[in-house]
CSV table of C-alpha atoms in Angstrom, one decimal:
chain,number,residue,atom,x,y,z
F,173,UNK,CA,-13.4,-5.7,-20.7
F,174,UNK,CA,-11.2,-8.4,-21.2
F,175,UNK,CA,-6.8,-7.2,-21.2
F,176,UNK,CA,-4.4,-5.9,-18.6
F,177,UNK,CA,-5.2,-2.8,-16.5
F,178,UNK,CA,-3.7,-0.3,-14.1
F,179,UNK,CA,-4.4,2.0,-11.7
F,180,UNK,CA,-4.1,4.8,-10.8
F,181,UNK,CA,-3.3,5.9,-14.1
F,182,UNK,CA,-1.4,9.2,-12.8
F,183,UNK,CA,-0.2,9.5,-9.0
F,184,UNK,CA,1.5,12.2,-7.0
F,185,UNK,CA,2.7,11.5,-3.4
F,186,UNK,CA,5.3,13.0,-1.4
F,187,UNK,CA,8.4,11.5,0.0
F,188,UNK,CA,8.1,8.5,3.0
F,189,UNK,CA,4.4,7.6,2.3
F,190,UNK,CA,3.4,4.0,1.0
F,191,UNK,CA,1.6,4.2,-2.4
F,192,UNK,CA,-0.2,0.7,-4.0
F,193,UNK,CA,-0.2,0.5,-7.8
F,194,UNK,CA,-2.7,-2.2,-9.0
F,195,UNK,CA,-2.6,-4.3,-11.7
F,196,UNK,CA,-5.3,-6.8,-13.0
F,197,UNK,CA,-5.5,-9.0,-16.2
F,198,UNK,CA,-8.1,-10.9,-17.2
F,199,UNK,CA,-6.3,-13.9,-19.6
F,200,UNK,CA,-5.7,-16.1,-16.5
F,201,UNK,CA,-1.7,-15.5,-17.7
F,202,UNK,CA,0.3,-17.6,-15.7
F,203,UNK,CA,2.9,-14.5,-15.4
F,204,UNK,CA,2.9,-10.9,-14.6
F,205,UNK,CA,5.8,-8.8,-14.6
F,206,UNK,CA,6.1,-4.9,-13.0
F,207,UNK,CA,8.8,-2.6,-14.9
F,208,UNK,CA,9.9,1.3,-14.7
F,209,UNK,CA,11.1,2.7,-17.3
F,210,UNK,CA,13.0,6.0,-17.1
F,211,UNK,CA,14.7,8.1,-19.3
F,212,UNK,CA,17.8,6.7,-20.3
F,213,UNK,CA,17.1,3.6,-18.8
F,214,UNK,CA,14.5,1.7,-20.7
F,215,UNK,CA,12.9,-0.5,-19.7
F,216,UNK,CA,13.4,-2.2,-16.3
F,217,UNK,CA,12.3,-5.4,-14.5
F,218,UNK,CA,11.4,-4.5,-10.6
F,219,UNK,CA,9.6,-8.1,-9.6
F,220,UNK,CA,7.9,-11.0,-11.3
F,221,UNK,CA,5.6,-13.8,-10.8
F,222,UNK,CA,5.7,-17.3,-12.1
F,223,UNK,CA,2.3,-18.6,-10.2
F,224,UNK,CA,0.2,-17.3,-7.6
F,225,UNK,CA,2.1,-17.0,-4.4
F,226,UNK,CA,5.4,-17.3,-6.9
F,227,UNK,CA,7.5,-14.0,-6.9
F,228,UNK,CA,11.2,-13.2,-7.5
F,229,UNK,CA,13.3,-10.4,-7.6
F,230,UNK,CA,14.1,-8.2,-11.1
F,231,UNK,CA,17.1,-6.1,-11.9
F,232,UNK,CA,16.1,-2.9,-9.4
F,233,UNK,CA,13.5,-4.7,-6.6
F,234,UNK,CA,14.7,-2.3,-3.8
F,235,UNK,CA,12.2,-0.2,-2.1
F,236,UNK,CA,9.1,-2.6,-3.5
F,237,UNK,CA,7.1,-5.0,-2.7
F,238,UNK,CA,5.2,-7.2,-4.3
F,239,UNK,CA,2.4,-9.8,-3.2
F,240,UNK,CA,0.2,-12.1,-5.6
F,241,UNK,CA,-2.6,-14.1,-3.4
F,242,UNK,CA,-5.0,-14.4,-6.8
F,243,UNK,CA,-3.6,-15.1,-10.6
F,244,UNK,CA,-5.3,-11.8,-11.8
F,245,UNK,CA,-3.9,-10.0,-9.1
F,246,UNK,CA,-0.7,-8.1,-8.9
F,247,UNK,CA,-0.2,-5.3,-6.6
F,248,UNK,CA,3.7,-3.3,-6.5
F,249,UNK,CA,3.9,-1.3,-3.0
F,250,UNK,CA,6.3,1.5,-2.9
F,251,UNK,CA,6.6,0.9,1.0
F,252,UNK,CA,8.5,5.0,1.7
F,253,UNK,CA,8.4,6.5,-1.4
F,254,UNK,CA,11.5,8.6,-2.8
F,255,UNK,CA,12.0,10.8,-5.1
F,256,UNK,CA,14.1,8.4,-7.4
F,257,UNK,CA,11.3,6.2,-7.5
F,258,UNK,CA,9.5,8.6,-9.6
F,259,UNK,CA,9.1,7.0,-12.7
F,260,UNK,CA,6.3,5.1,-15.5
F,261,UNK,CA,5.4,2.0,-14.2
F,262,UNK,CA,4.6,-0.8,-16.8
F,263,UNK,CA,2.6,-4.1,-15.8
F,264,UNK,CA,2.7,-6.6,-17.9
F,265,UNK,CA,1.5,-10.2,-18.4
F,266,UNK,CA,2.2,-13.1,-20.3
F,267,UNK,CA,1.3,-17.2,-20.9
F,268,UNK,CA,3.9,-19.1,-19.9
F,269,UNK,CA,8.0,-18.9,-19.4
F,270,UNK,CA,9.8,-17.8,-22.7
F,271,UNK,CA,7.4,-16.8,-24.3
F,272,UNK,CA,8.1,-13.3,-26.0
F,273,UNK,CA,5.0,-11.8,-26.4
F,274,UNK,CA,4.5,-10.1,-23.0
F,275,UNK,CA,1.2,-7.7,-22.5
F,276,UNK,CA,1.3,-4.6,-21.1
F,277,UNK,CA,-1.0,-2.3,-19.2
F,278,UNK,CA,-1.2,0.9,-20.0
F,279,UNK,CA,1.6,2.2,-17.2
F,280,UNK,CA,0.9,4.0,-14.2
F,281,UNK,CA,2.8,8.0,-14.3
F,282,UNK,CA,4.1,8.3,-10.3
F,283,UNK,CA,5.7,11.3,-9.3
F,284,UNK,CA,7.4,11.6,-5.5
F,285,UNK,CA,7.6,15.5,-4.3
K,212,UNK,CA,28.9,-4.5,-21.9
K,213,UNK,CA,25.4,-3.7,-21.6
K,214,UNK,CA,22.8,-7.1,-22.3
K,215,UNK,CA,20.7,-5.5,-25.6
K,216,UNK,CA,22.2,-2.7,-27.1
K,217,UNK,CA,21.0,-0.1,-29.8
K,218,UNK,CA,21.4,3.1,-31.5
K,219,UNK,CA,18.7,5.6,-29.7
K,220,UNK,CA,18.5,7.6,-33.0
K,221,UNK,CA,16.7,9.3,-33.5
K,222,UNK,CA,16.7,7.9,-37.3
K,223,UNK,CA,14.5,10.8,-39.3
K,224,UNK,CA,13.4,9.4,-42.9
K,225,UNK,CA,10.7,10.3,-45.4
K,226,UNK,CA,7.7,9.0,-46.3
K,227,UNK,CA,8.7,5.9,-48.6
K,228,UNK,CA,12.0,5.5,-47.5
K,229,UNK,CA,13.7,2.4,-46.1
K,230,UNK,CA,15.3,2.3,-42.6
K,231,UNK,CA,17.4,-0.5,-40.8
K,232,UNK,CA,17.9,-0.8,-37.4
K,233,UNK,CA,20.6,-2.6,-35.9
K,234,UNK,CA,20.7,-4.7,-31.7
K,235,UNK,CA,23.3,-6.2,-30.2
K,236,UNK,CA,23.6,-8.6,-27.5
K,237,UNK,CA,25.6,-10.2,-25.0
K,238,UNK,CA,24.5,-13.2,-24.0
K,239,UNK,CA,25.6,-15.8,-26.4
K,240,UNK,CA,22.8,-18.4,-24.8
K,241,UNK,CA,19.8,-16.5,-25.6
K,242,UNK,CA,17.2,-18.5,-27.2
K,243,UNK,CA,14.7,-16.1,-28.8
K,244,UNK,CA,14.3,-12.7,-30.0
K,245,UNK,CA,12.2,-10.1,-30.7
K,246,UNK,CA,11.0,-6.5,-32.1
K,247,UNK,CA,8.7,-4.0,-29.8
K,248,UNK,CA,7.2,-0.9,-31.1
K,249,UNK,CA,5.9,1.5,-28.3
K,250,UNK,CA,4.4,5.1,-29.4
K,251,UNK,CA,5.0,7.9,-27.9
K,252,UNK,CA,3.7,7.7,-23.6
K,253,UNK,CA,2.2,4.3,-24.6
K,254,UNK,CA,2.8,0.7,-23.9
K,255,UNK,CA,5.5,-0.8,-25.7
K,256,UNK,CA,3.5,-4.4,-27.9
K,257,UNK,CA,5.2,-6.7,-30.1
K,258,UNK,CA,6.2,-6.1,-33.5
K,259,UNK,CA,7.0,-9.4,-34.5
K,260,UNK,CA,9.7,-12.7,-33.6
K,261,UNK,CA,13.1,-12.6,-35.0
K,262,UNK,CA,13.8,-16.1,-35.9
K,263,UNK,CA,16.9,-17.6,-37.1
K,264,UNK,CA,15.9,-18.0,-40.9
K,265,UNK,CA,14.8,-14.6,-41.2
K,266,UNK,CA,11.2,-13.4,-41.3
K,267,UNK,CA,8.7,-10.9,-43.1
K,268,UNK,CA,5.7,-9.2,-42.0
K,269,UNK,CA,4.2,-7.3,-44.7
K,270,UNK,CA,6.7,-4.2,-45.1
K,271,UNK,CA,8.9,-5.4,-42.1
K,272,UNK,CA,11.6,-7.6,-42.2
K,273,UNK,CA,13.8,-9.2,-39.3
K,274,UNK,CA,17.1,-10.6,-39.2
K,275,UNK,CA,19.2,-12.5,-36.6
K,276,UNK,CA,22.7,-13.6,-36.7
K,277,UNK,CA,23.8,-16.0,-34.0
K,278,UNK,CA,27.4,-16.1,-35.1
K,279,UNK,CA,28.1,-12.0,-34.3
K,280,UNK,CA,24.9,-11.5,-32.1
K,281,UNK,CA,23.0,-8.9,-33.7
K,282,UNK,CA,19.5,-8.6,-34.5
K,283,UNK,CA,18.2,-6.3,-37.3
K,284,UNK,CA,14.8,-4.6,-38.3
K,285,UNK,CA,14.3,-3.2,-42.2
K,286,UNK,CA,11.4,-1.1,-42.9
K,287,UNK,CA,10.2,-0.3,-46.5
K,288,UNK,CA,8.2,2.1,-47.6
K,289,UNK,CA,7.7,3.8,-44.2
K,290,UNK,CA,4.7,5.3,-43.8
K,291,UNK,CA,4.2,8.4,-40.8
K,292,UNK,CA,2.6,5.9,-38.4
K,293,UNK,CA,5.6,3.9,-38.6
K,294,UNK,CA,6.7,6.6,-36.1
K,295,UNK,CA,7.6,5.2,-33.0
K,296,UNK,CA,10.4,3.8,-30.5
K,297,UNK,CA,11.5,0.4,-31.9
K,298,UNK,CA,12.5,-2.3,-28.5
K,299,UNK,CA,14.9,-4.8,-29.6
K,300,UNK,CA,14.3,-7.8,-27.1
K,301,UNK,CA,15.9,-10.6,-25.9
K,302,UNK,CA,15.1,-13.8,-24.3
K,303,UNK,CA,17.7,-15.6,-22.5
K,304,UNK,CA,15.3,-18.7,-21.6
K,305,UNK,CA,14.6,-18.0,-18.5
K,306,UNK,CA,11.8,-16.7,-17.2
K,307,UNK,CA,12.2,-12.8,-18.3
K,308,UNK,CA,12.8,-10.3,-20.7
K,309,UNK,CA,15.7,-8.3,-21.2
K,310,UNK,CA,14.6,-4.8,-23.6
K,311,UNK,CA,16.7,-2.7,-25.2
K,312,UNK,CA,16.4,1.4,-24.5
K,313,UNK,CA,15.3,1.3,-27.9
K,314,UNK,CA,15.6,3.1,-31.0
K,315,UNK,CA,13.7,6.2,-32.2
K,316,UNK,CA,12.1,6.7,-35.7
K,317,UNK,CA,10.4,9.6,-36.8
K,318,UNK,CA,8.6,9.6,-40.5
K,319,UNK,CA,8.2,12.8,-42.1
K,320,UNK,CA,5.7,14.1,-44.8
């Protein structure tokens, strides 16, 4: 089906081990975008990508990683997993810089014992 | 001062009534502007562009006023699935986003 998916969908892990969330969009959009969002927090930007092999750093990039080798691709690594990394994690893609409608996937629910 | 601000509500109307929502922002350069809606563990998808003129969409209506940088949502005649978190959203022309925390509305019977 064509759109913007994620998964897992839910994820438990415990402290210190390295967790992959996946992302995968199917419009060819030229961006993709990972967020958290938290309570009190809204929405926030962790690492985006302009291109393929294009990433750059959001408002809160520490302790992740991101990597983008194909367009539809783009994978956020939690490389030691803490507890205040628990969070909802929002992918999201859109067709070109500026442009205000951004897509998102339906979030991936990580919690960090 | 926080980029996009907004009142968290939550704003609890009836059925029929009209609600306003009010965003500020900081950046005096930002180019373009928009409303979000995300329900409740969902993902937040746009409402509609806030363009200079003003702008309707059926029974929603957005404002934006450069000089005093606010942004503003009405809502008539709200209906129950109008229920939602409302994301004011700001682009300052580069290549990102900036949302607000957003604004709750909840519709009653």
């Amino acid at each position: 089906d064509a759109g913007i998916t994620q998964s897992p969908r839910y994820k438990i892990t415990e402290t210190g081990r390295q967790v992959t969330l996946m992302c995968h969009q199917t419009w060819s959009h030229s961006y993709m975008f990972w967020y958290r969002q938290d309570l009190g927090h809204g929405l926030r930007l962790i690492y985006y990508s302009a291109a393929a092999d294009i990433t750059d750093k959001g408002e809160v990039p520490d302790g992740y990683v991101v990597s983008r080798s194909k367009t539809e691709n783009f994978p956020l690594t939690l490389e030691s997993a803490t507890r205040s990394q628990t969070s909802v994690y929002f992918c999201a893609s859109s067709a070109g810089k500026g442009n205000g409608e951004q897509y998102f996937g339906p979030g991936t629910r990580l919690t960090v014992t | 001062r926080k980029e996009v601000e907004q009142d968290p509500g939550p704003f609890n109307v009836p059925e029929g009534a009209t609600v306003a929502f009010n965003c500020t922002y900081s950046n005096s350069a930002s180019q373009s502007f928009f409303w979000y809606r995300q329900d409740c563990r969902k993902e937040p998808k746009l409402l509609m562009s806030v363009y200079s003129s003003g702008n309707e969409d059926g029974r929603f209506t957005a404002q934006l006023n450069r000089a005093s940088q606010y942004i503003s949502l009405l809502i008539r005649d709200s209906k129950l699935s109008d229920s939602a978190t409302y994301l004011c959203v700001v682009d300052s022309g580069y290549s990102t986003l900036t949302f607000g925390k957003g604004t709750m509305l909840l519709v009653s019977p």
